[in-house]
PDB file of C-alpha atoms in Angstrom:
ATOM      1  CA  MET V   1      31.237 -14.282 -51.422  1.00  0.00           C
ATOM      2  CA  ALA V   2      27.799 -12.760 -52.323  1.00  0.00           C
ATOM      3  CA  ARG V   3      27.723 -14.859 -55.481  1.00  0.00           C
ATOM      4  CA  TYR V   4      28.199 -18.278 -53.910  1.00  0.00           C
ATOM      5  CA  THR V   5      27.841 -20.171 -50.726  1.00  0.00           C
ATOM      6  CA  ALA V   6      30.164 -20.635 -47.819  1.00  0.00           C
ATOM      7  CA  TRP V   7      29.571 -24.348 -48.483  1.00  0.00           C
ATOM      8  CA  ALA V   8      30.882 -23.881 -52.046  1.00  0.00           C
ATOM      9  CA  ALA V   9      33.942 -22.060 -50.714  1.00  0.00           C
ATOM     10  CA  PHE V  10      34.788 -25.041 -48.466  1.00  0.00           C
ATOM     11  CA  VAL V  11      34.269 -27.849 -50.927  1.00  0.00           C
ATOM     12  CA  GLY V  12      35.779 -26.546 -54.087  1.00  0.00           C
ATOM     13  CA  ALA V  13      33.129 -24.135 -55.170  1.00  0.00           C
ATOM     14  CA  VAL V  14      30.828 -23.814 -58.123  1.00  0.00           C
ATOM     15  CA  VAL V  15      30.682 -21.194 -60.740  1.00  0.00           C
ATOM     16  CA  LEU V  16      27.511 -19.207 -61.333  1.00  0.00           C
ATOM     17  CA  VAL V  17      27.387 -19.090 -65.067  1.00  0.00           C
ATOM     18  CA  ALA V  18      24.097 -18.229 -66.892  1.00  0.00           C
ATOM     19  CA  GLY V  19      22.188 -21.000 -68.455  1.00  0.00           C
ATOM     20  CA  CYS V  20      18.705 -22.236 -69.231  1.00  0.00           C
ATOM     21  CA  GLY V  21      16.869 -25.451 -68.496  1.00  0.00           C
ATOM     22  CA  PRO V  22      13.740 -27.274 -69.511  1.00  0.00           C
ATOM     23  CA  GLU V  23      11.567 -25.261 -67.147  1.00  0.00           C
ATOM     24  CA  LYS V  24      13.178 -21.877 -67.778  1.00  0.00           C
ATOM     25  CA  GLU V  25       9.841 -20.596 -69.105  1.00  0.00           C
ATOM     26  CA  LEU V  26       8.214 -20.913 -65.651  1.00  0.00           C
ATOM     27  CA  PRO V  27       7.931 -17.491 -64.011  1.00  0.00           C
ATOM     28  CA  THR V  28      10.172 -16.989 -61.010  1.00  0.00           C
ATOM     29  CA  ALA V  29       8.839 -15.155 -57.998  1.00  0.00           C
ATOM     30  CA  GLY V  30      11.734 -15.222 -55.612  1.00  0.00           C
ATOM     31  CA  LEU V  31      11.200 -14.696 -51.879  1.00  0.00           C
ATOM     32  CA  SER V  32      13.949 -12.141 -51.628  1.00  0.00           C
ATOM     33  CA  SER V  33      15.017 -12.254 -47.967  1.00  0.00           C
ATOM     34  CA  GLU V  34      11.653 -13.513 -46.792  1.00  0.00           C
ATOM     35  CA  GLY V  35      12.138 -16.151 -44.132  1.00  0.00           C
ATOM     36  CA  ALA V  36      15.865 -15.607 -44.087  1.00  0.00           C
ATOM     37  CA  GLY V  37      18.158 -13.556 -41.867  1.00  0.00           C
ATOM     38  CA  THR V  38      17.420 -12.113 -38.526  1.00  0.00           C
ATOM     39  CA  GLN V  39      14.136 -10.346 -39.249  1.00  0.00           C
ATOM     40  CA  ARG V  40      11.907 -13.299 -40.099  1.00  0.00           C
ATOM     41  CA  PRO V  41       8.383 -12.601 -41.243  1.00  0.00           C
ATOM     42  CA  VAL V  42       5.511 -14.187 -39.298  1.00  0.00           C
ATOM     43  CA  ALA V  43       3.834 -17.217 -40.884  1.00  0.00           C
ATOM     44  CA  PRO V  44       0.186 -17.897 -40.129  1.00  0.00           C
ATOM     45  CA  ALA V  45      -0.613 -20.066 -37.128  1.00  0.00           C
ATOM     46  CA  LYS V  46      -2.036 -22.798 -39.338  1.00  0.00           C
ATOM     47  CA  SER V  47      -2.213 -23.764 -43.017  1.00  0.00           C
ATOM     48  CA  ASP V  48      -4.667 -22.101 -45.347  1.00  0.00           C
ATOM     49  CA  PRO V  49      -7.254 -24.748 -46.425  1.00  0.00           C
ATOM     50  CA  GLU V  50      -6.778 -23.979 -50.116  1.00  0.00           C
ATOM     51  CA  ALA V  51      -3.035 -24.288 -49.903  1.00  0.00           C
ATOM     52  CA  LYS V  52      -3.299 -27.465 -47.957  1.00  0.00           C
ATOM     53  CA  ALA V  53      -5.584 -28.803 -50.622  1.00  0.00           C
ATOM     54  CA  VAL V  54      -2.741 -28.245 -53.110  1.00  0.00           C
ATOM     55  CA  ILE V  55      -0.453 -30.369 -50.915  1.00  0.00           C
ATOM     56  CA  ASP V  56      -3.119 -33.094 -50.598  1.00  0.00           C
ATOM     57  CA  ARG V  57      -3.400 -33.363 -54.357  1.00  0.00           C
ATOM     58  CA  ALA V  58       0.422 -33.370 -54.741  1.00  0.00           C
ATOM     59  CA  VAL V  59       0.682 -36.254 -52.274  1.00  0.00           C
ATOM     60  CA  LYS V  60      -1.829 -38.245 -54.303  1.00  0.00           C
ATOM     61  CA  ALA V  61       0.002 -37.444 -57.507  1.00  0.00           C
ATOM     62  CA  LEU V  62       3.365 -38.525 -55.980  1.00  0.00           C
ATOM     63  CA  THR V  63       1.956 -41.787 -54.569  1.00  0.00           C
ATOM     64  CA  GLY V  64      -0.620 -42.626 -57.254  1.00  0.00           C
ATOM     65  CA  GLY V  65      -3.217 -42.260 -54.585  1.00  0.00           C
ATOM     66  CA  LYS V  66      -1.622 -44.764 -52.318  1.00  0.00           C
ATOM     67  CA  LEU V  67      -0.893 -42.402 -49.505  1.00  0.00           C
ATOM     68  CA  GLU V  68       0.893 -45.100 -47.444  1.00  0.00           C
ATOM     69  CA  LEU V  69       3.770 -44.957 -49.985  1.00  0.00           C
ATOM     70  CA  LEU V  70       4.754 -41.491 -48.717  1.00  0.00           C
ATOM     71  CA  ALA V  71       6.621 -43.131 -45.751  1.00  0.00           C
ATOM     72  CA  LYS V  72       8.937 -44.961 -48.165  1.00  0.00           C
ATOM     73  CA  GLY V  73      10.775 -41.739 -48.761  1.00  0.00           C
ATOM     74  CA  LYS V  74      11.973 -41.499 -45.168  1.00  0.00           C
ATOM     75  CA  PHE V  75      15.008 -43.608 -46.114  1.00  0.00           C
ATOM     76  CA  CYS V  76      16.325 -42.778 -49.506  1.00  0.00           C
ATOM     77  CA  ARG V  77      19.345 -43.205 -51.710  1.00  0.00           C
ATOM     78  CA  CYS V  78      19.791 -41.329 -55.007  1.00  0.00           C
ATOM     79  CA  VAL V  79      22.555 -41.641 -57.624  1.00  0.00           C
ATOM     80  CA  MET V  80      22.983 -38.802 -60.022  1.00  0.00           C
ATOM     81  CA  LYS V  81      25.305 -37.795 -62.841  1.00  0.00           C
ATOM     82  CA  GLY V  82      25.704 -34.436 -64.544  1.00  0.00           C
ATOM     83  CA  GLN V  83      27.613 -31.244 -64.485  1.00  0.00           C
ATOM     84  CA  MET V  84      28.627 -28.441 -62.099  1.00  0.00           C
ATOM     85  CA  PHE V  85      30.159 -25.142 -63.058  1.00  0.00           C
ATOM     86  CA  SER V  86      33.525 -23.971 -61.863  1.00  0.00           C
ATOM     87  CA  ILE V  87      33.942 -20.435 -60.363  1.00  0.00           C
ATOM     88  CA  GLU V  88      37.525 -20.414 -61.465  1.00  0.00           C
ATOM     89  CA  GLN V  89      36.978 -20.875 -65.173  1.00  0.00           C
ATOM     90  CA  ALA V  90      33.794 -19.259 -66.510  1.00  0.00           C
ATOM     91  CA  ASN V  91      31.620 -21.464 -68.625  1.00  0.00           C
ATOM     92  CA  GLN V  92      33.641 -24.597 -67.667  1.00  0.00           C
ATOM     93  CA  ALA V  93      31.401 -27.490 -66.835  1.00  0.00           C
ATOM     94  CA  ASN V  94      32.853 -30.142 -64.494  1.00  0.00           C
ATOM     95  CA  ASP V  95      31.466 -33.696 -64.808  1.00  0.00           C
ATOM     96  CA  THR V  96      30.032 -34.787 -61.510  1.00  0.00           C
ATOM     97  CA  ASN V  97      28.964 -38.154 -60.059  1.00  0.00           C
ATOM     98  CA  ARG V  98      26.832 -37.684 -56.921  1.00  0.00           C
ATOM     99  CA  THR V  99      25.551 -40.199 -54.419  1.00  0.00           C
ATOM    100  CA  VAL V 100      23.154 -39.104 -51.747  1.00  0.00           C
ATOM    101  CA  ALA V 101      21.687 -40.897 -48.653  1.00  0.00           C
ATOM    102  CA  VAL V 102      19.008 -39.344 -46.473  1.00  0.00           C
ATOM    103  CA  ALA V 103      17.128 -40.407 -43.345  1.00  0.00           C
ATOM    104  CA  TRP V 104      14.152 -38.247 -42.401  1.00  0.00           C
ATOM    105  CA  PRO V 105      14.210 -35.771 -40.874  1.00  0.00           C
ATOM    106  CA  ASP V 106      17.810 -34.825 -39.947  1.00  0.00           C
ATOM    107  CA  ARG V 107      20.435 -37.061 -41.598  1.00  0.00           C
ATOM    108  CA  PHE V 108      22.226 -36.608 -44.906  1.00  0.00           C
ATOM    109  CA  PHE V 109      25.248 -37.862 -46.670  1.00  0.00           C
ATOM    110  CA  SER V 110      26.528 -36.825 -50.094  1.00  0.00           C
ATOM    111  CA  SER V 111      29.550 -37.888 -52.095  1.00  0.00           C
ATOM    112  CA  ASP V 112      30.536 -35.759 -55.084  1.00  0.00           C
ATOM    113  CA  GLU V 113      33.075 -37.149 -57.477  1.00  0.00           C
ATOM    114  CA  ARG V 114      34.116 -34.215 -59.705  1.00  0.00           C
ATOM    115  CA  PHE V 115      36.443 -34.053 -62.681  1.00  0.00           C
ATOM    116  CA  SER V 116      38.017 -30.726 -63.623  1.00  0.00           C
ATOM    117  CA  LEU V 117      40.734 -30.488 -66.338  1.00  0.00           C
ATOM    118  CA  GLY V 118      41.685 -34.089 -65.794  1.00  0.00           C
ATOM    119  CA  THR V 119      41.816 -33.781 -62.064  1.00  0.00           C
ATOM    120  CA  ARG V 120      39.636 -35.923 -59.831  1.00  0.00           C
ATOM    121  CA  MET V 121      38.223 -34.518 -56.606  1.00  0.00           C
ATOM    122  CA  LEU V 122      36.032 -36.327 -54.110  1.00  0.00           C
ATOM    123  CA  VAL V 123      34.008 -34.155 -51.739  1.00  0.00           C
ATOM    124  CA  GLU V 124      32.013 -35.795 -48.977  1.00  0.00           C
ATOM    125  CA  ALA V 125      29.617 -34.300 -46.437  1.00  0.00           C
ATOM    126  CA  TRP V 126      28.038 -35.880 -43.358  1.00  0.00           C
ATOM    127  CA  LEU V 127      25.129 -34.239 -41.662  1.00  0.00           C
ATOM    128  CA  ARG V 128      23.751 -35.751 -38.514  1.00  0.00           C
ATOM    129  CA  ARG V 129      22.112 -32.731 -36.942  1.00  0.00           C
ATOM    130  CA  PRO V 130      23.500 -30.883 -35.344  1.00  0.00           C
ATOM    131  CA  ASP V 131      26.820 -32.525 -36.282  1.00  0.00           C
ATOM    132  CA  LEU V 132      28.416 -31.723 -39.656  1.00  0.00           C
ATOM    133  CA  ALA V 133      31.698 -32.950 -41.211  1.00  0.00           C
ATOM    134  CA  ILE V 134      33.235 -32.309 -44.700  1.00  0.00           C
ATOM    135  CA  ALA V 135      36.167 -34.062 -46.328  1.00  0.00           C
ATOM    136  CA  ASN V 136      38.013 -33.285 -49.551  1.00  0.00           C
ATOM    137  CA  ASN V 137      39.763 -36.311 -51.030  1.00  0.00           C
ATOM    138  CA  GLY V 138      39.583 -38.082 -47.586  1.00  0.00           C
ATOM    139  CA  ALA V 139      41.085 -35.124 -45.605  1.00  0.00           C
ATOM    140  CA  PRO V 140      38.840 -33.285 -43.203  1.00  0.00           C
ATOM    141  CA  VAL V 141      38.010 -29.703 -44.210  1.00  0.00           C
ATOM    142  CA  PRO V 142      38.286 -27.089 -41.587  1.00  0.00           C
ATOM    143  CA  THR V 143      34.840 -25.505 -41.021  1.00  0.00           C
ATOM    144  CA  PRO V 144      34.832 -22.109 -39.273  1.00  0.00           C
ATOM    145  CA  ASN V 145      31.386 -21.109 -37.987  1.00  0.00           C
ATOM    146  CA  ILE V 146      30.292 -24.724 -38.115  1.00  0.00           C
ATOM    147  CA  ASP V 147      26.958 -24.002 -36.409  1.00  0.00           C
ATOM    148  CA  VAL V 148      26.051 -21.419 -39.023  1.00  0.00           C
ATOM    149  CA  LEU V 149      27.202 -23.623 -41.866  1.00  0.00           C
ATOM    150  CA  GLU V 150      25.281 -26.654 -40.552  1.00  0.00           C
ATOM    151  CA  ARG V 151      22.031 -24.657 -40.546  1.00  0.00           C
ATOM    152  CA  TRP V 152      22.760 -23.375 -43.999  1.00  0.00           C
ATOM    153  CA  LEU V 153      23.347 -26.862 -45.345  1.00  0.00           C
ATOM    154  CA  ALA V 154      20.227 -28.206 -43.550  1.00  0.00           C
ATOM    155  CA  ALA V 155      18.011 -25.638 -45.316  1.00  0.00           C
ATOM    156  CA  ASP V 156      19.554 -26.741 -48.681  1.00  0.00           C
ATOM    157  CA  VAL V 157      18.890 -30.448 -47.866  1.00  0.00           C
ATOM    158  CA  VAL V 158      15.282 -29.688 -47.179  1.00  0.00           C
ATOM    159  CA  GLY V 159      14.831 -27.624 -50.354  1.00  0.00           C
ATOM    160  CA  GLN V 160      16.820 -29.882 -52.650  1.00  0.00           C
ATOM    161  CA  ASN V 161      16.715 -33.410 -51.337  1.00  0.00           C
ATOM    162  CA  TRP V 162      13.574 -33.722 -49.216  1.00  0.00           C
ATOM    163  CA  MET V 163      11.105 -31.584 -51.063  1.00  0.00           C
ATOM    164  CA  PRO V 164      10.699 -33.962 -54.055  1.00  0.00           C
ATOM    165  CA  LEU V 165       9.574 -36.586 -51.551  1.00  0.00           C
ATOM    166  CA  LEU V 166       7.104 -34.067 -50.043  1.00  0.00           C
ATOM    167  CA  LEU V 167       8.116 -35.004 -46.553  1.00  0.00           C
ATOM    168  CA  PRO V 168       8.655 -31.367 -45.473  1.00  0.00           C
ATOM    169  CA  VAL V 169       5.200 -30.225 -46.595  1.00  0.00           C
ATOM    170  CA  THR V 170       3.540 -33.109 -44.825  1.00  0.00           C
ATOM    171  CA  ASP V 171       5.476 -32.614 -41.540  1.00  0.00           C
ATOM    172  CA  PRO V 172       3.152 -31.763 -38.577  1.00  0.00           C
ATOM    173  CA  LYS V 173       5.062 -28.473 -38.095  1.00  0.00           C
ATOM    174  CA  ALA V 174       4.584 -27.457 -41.726  1.00  0.00           C
ATOM    175  CA  VAL V 175       2.370 -24.358 -42.471  1.00  0.00           C
ATOM    176  CA  VAL V 176       1.360 -23.791 -46.135  1.00  0.00           C
ATOM    177  CA  PHE V 177      -0.262 -20.557 -47.230  1.00  0.00           C
ATOM    178  CA  ASP V 178      -0.498 -17.789 -49.805  1.00  0.00           C
ATOM    179  CA  LEU V 179      -1.870 -19.831 -52.752  1.00  0.00           C
ATOM    180  CA  GLU V 180      -1.516 -18.318 -56.166  1.00  0.00           C
ATOM    181  CA  GLN V 181      -2.949 -19.752 -59.367  1.00  0.00           C
ATOM    182  CA  ILE V 182      -0.856 -18.447 -62.307  1.00  0.00           C
ATOM    183  CA  THR V 183      -0.410 -19.207 -66.022  1.00  0.00           C
ATOM    184  CA  ALA V 184       2.867 -19.693 -67.850  1.00  0.00           C
ATOM    185  CA  GLY V 185       2.275 -20.091 -71.538  1.00  0.00           C
ATOM    186  CA  ASN V 186      -0.290 -22.793 -71.785  1.00  0.00           C
ATOM    187  CA  ARG V 187       0.518 -24.179 -68.436  1.00  0.00           C
ATOM    188  CA  GLU V 188      -1.580 -23.651 -65.314  1.00  0.00           C
ATOM    189  CA  LEU V 189       0.421 -23.529 -62.106  1.00  0.00           C
ATOM    190  CA  SER V 190      -0.317 -23.512 -58.395  1.00  0.00           C
ATOM    191  CA  ARG V 191       2.180 -21.751 -56.157  1.00  0.00           C
ATOM    192  CA  ILE V 192       2.199 -21.815 -52.326  1.00  0.00           C
ATOM    193  CA  LYS V 193       4.549 -20.793 -49.518  1.00  0.00           C
ATOM    194  CA  LEU V 194       5.839 -23.205 -46.899  1.00  0.00           C
ATOM    195  CA  ALA V 195       7.022 -22.260 -43.356  1.00  0.00           C
ATOM    196  CA  LEU V 196       8.811 -25.098 -41.483  1.00  0.00           C
ATOM    197  CA  GLY V 197      10.292 -24.162 -38.147  1.00  0.00           C
ATOM    198  CA  GLU V 198      13.747 -22.722 -38.335  1.00  0.00           C
ATOM    199  CA  PHE V 199      14.120 -22.952 -42.052  1.00  0.00           C
ATOM    200  CA  PRO V 200      13.596 -20.002 -44.496  1.00  0.00           C
ATOM    201  CA  PHE V 201      10.291 -19.854 -46.267  1.00  0.00           C
ATOM    202  CA  TYR V 202      10.001 -22.024 -49.337  1.00  0.00           C
ATOM    203  CA  LEU V 203       8.031 -21.089 -52.492  1.00  0.00           C
ATOM    204  CA  LEU V 204       6.686 -24.283 -54.181  1.00  0.00           C
ATOM    205  CA  THR V 205       5.339 -24.393 -57.704  1.00  0.00           C
ATOM    206  CA  PHE V 206       3.105 -27.302 -58.903  1.00  0.00           C
ATOM    207  CA  ASP V 207       1.673 -28.165 -62.246  1.00  0.00           C
ATOM    208  CA  ALA V 208      -2.100 -27.541 -61.691  1.00  0.00           C
ATOM    209  CA  LYS V 209      -2.939 -30.351 -64.129  1.00  0.00           C
ATOM    210  CA  THR V 210      -0.643 -33.137 -62.886  1.00  0.00           C
ATOM    211  CA  ASP V 211      -0.120 -31.800 -59.302  1.00  0.00           C
ATOM    212  CA  LEU V 212       3.556 -32.732 -59.679  1.00  0.00           C
ATOM    213  CA  LEU V 213       6.198 -30.424 -57.961  1.00  0.00           C
ATOM    214  CA  LEU V 214       8.083 -28.423 -60.589  1.00  0.00           C
ATOM    215  CA  ARG V 215      10.102 -25.793 -58.665  1.00  0.00           C
ATOM    216  CA  VAL V 216      11.307 -24.854 -55.203  1.00  0.00           C
ATOM    217  CA  GLU V 217      12.611 -21.366 -54.403  1.00  0.00           C
ATOM    218  CA  TYR V 218      14.104 -20.064 -51.123  1.00  0.00           C
ATOM    219  CA  THR V 219      16.668 -17.676 -49.880  1.00  0.00           C
ATOM    220  CA  ASN V 220      19.398 -18.800 -47.500  1.00  0.00           C
ATOM    221  CA  SER V 221      21.416 -16.421 -45.272  1.00  0.00           C
ATOM    222  CA  MET V 222      24.824 -16.534 -43.772  1.00  0.00           C
ATOM    223  CA  ASP V 223      26.752 -13.714 -42.309  1.00  0.00           C
ATOM    224  CA  ASN V 224      24.352 -11.189 -43.750  1.00  0.00           C
ATOM    225  CA  VAL V 225      24.834 -12.565 -47.261  1.00  0.00           C
ATOM    226  CA  LEU V 226      21.652 -13.735 -48.941  1.00  0.00           C
ATOM    227  CA  ARG V 227      21.692 -16.417 -51.677  1.00  0.00           C
ATOM    228  CA  PRO V 228      18.454 -16.948 -53.536  1.00  0.00           C
ATOM    229  CA  THR V 229      18.232 -20.579 -54.752  1.00  0.00           C
ATOM    230  CA  THR V 230      15.814 -22.178 -57.277  1.00  0.00           C
ATOM    231  CA  MET V 231      15.554 -25.954 -57.786  1.00  0.00           C
ATOM    232  CA  VAL V 232      13.843 -27.086 -60.941  1.00  0.00           C
ATOM    233  CA  PHE V 233      12.534 -30.627 -61.131  1.00  0.00           C
ATOM    234  CA  SER V 234      11.417 -32.297 -64.357  1.00  0.00           C
ATOM    235  CA  GLU V 235      11.193 -35.693 -66.233  1.00  0.00           C
ATOM    236  CA  HIS V 236       9.079 -37.284 -63.525  1.00  0.00           C
ATOM    237  CA  LYS V 237       8.861 -41.053 -63.713  1.00  0.00           C
ATOM    238  CA  ASN V 238       7.417 -43.896 -61.573  1.00  0.00           C
ATOM    239  CA  VAL V 239       9.763 -45.523 -59.169  1.00  0.00           C
ATOM    240  CA  ASP V 240       8.501 -48.127 -56.854  1.00  0.00           C
ATOM    241  CA  GLY V 241       4.998 -46.408 -56.936  1.00  0.00           C
ATOM    242  CA  LEU V 242       6.391 -42.853 -56.409  1.00  0.00           C
ATOM    243  CA  MET V 243       6.308 -40.339 -59.249  1.00  0.00           C
ATOM    244  CA  LEU V 244       9.720 -38.743 -58.880  1.00  0.00           C
ATOM    245  CA  PRO V 245      11.739 -36.210 -60.886  1.00  0.00           C
ATOM    246  CA  HIS V 246      14.797 -37.502 -62.898  1.00  0.00           C
ATOM    247  CA  GLN V 247      16.230 -34.117 -63.895  1.00  0.00           C
ATOM    248  CA  PHE V 248      17.467 -31.685 -61.222  1.00  0.00           C
ATOM    249  CA  GLU V 249      18.689 -28.139 -61.964  1.00  0.00           C
ATOM    250  CA  CYS V 250      19.968 -25.786 -59.323  1.00  0.00           C
ATOM    251  CA  ARG V 251      20.274 -22.036 -59.759  1.00  0.00           C
ATOM    252  CA  HIS V 252      21.931 -19.464 -57.469  1.00  0.00           C
ATOM    253  CA  ASN V 253      20.924 -15.916 -57.995  1.00  0.00           C
ATOM    254  CA  GLY V 254      19.229 -16.950 -61.276  1.00  0.00           C
ATOM    255  CA  ALA V 255      22.330 -18.597 -62.747  1.00  0.00           C
ATOM    256  CA  VAL V 256      22.637 -22.332 -63.279  1.00  0.00           C
ATOM    257  CA  VAL V 257      25.145 -24.091 -61.074  1.00  0.00           C
ATOM    258  CA  GLU V 258      24.123 -27.698 -61.460  1.00  0.00           C
ATOM    259  CA  LYS V 259      22.409 -29.953 -63.949  1.00  0.00           C
ATOM    260  CA  LEU V 260      22.006 -33.542 -62.799  1.00  0.00           C
ATOM    261  CA  THR V 261      20.197 -36.564 -64.085  1.00  0.00           C
ATOM    262  CA  VAL V 262      19.046 -39.230 -61.681  1.00  0.00           C
ATOM    263  CA  GLU V 263      20.330 -42.702 -62.544  1.00  0.00           C
ATOM    264  CA  LYS V 264      18.775 -44.447 -59.561  1.00  0.00           C
ATOM    265  CA  TRP V 265      16.263 -43.899 -56.688  1.00  0.00           C
ATOM    266  CA  ALA V 266      16.225 -46.513 -53.969  1.00  0.00           C
ATOM    267  CA  PHE V 267      14.207 -46.840 -50.825  1.00  0.00           C
ATOM    268  CA  PRO V 268      15.665 -49.226 -48.258  1.00  0.00           C
ATOM    269  CA  ASP V 269      13.870 -50.186 -45.135  1.00  0.00           C
ATOM    270  CA  THR V 270      16.533 -48.399 -43.178  1.00  0.00           C
ATOM    271  CA  ILE V 271      19.980 -46.784 -43.418  1.00  0.00           C
ATOM    272  CA  SER V 272      22.604 -47.352 -40.727  1.00  0.00           C
ATOM    273  CA  ALA V 273      23.313 -44.328 -38.535  1.00  0.00           C
ATOM    274  CA  ASP V 274      27.000 -44.859 -39.184  1.00  0.00           C
ATOM    275  CA  GLU V 275      26.551 -43.725 -42.809  1.00  0.00           C
ATOM    276  CA  PHE V 276      25.925 -40.196 -41.574  1.00  0.00           C
ATOM    277  CA  SER V 277      29.118 -39.818 -39.659  1.00  0.00           C
ATOM    278  CA  PRO V 278      32.707 -39.776 -41.051  1.00  0.00           C
ATOM    279  CA  PRO V 279      34.564 -43.089 -40.971  1.00  0.00           C
ATOM    280  CA  LYS V 280      36.426 -43.547 -37.797  1.00  0.00           C
ATOM    281  CA  LYS V 281      40.183 -43.364 -38.055  1.00  0.00           C
ATOM    282  CA  LYS V 282      41.913 -46.711 -37.733  1.00  0.00           C
TER     283      LYS V 282
END
């Protein structure tokens, strides 16, 4: 269990096989257990001005200087296609079609259509905090310790789905601090920490030249098991005025578990609350 999440155990699981991605050369500075578990470190009372300046530049880069566009991300749909890696057969990549809908700050839906050895599996998750439901091929999945799992998944949603839209770092509760300026090859990088309420600390890496978000690192904790996670974002393109990544790579404990390509970003004016709860039985 130390090598993969409880979430993965419930929904069919993902193998942690070693791999490399387009941003592998970026230095990793994991947070270890910082911000996770029962002994949480104490964040500063307010943001460091230098770290806050990094966020201000990142928002300008995301929005092309039209700061009012940041609010578009509060309702978002994303369609992705790529591969996940099975824990049952090492080095076996399972083709995956993923559809995600999010409504800031606490609603999330995902539909994962996976194909493994000719078998199709549909895994769906509805998060409407504090409520969480999971279904496998339309059948509800029992979820022991549902409260713990809900908090675990919510931290993943912040780090993996919300962070490219920069809504967590611009939240009034956000505190950013510990700015580092580092060099990787010929690339200058800015790295800061984010504290956001109940969630673990997030380590964010930005390209110092373009101010675009390249990487998010954090450590989730469940039942005294720590899982370091790294999200790598690349291939940024303009979508409706927002400069958004189109390649997502997820790593657990340093090993690649997902590689996904965004086929479509969409920003509706609103998303019905019903989409974040399982369909009612007829």
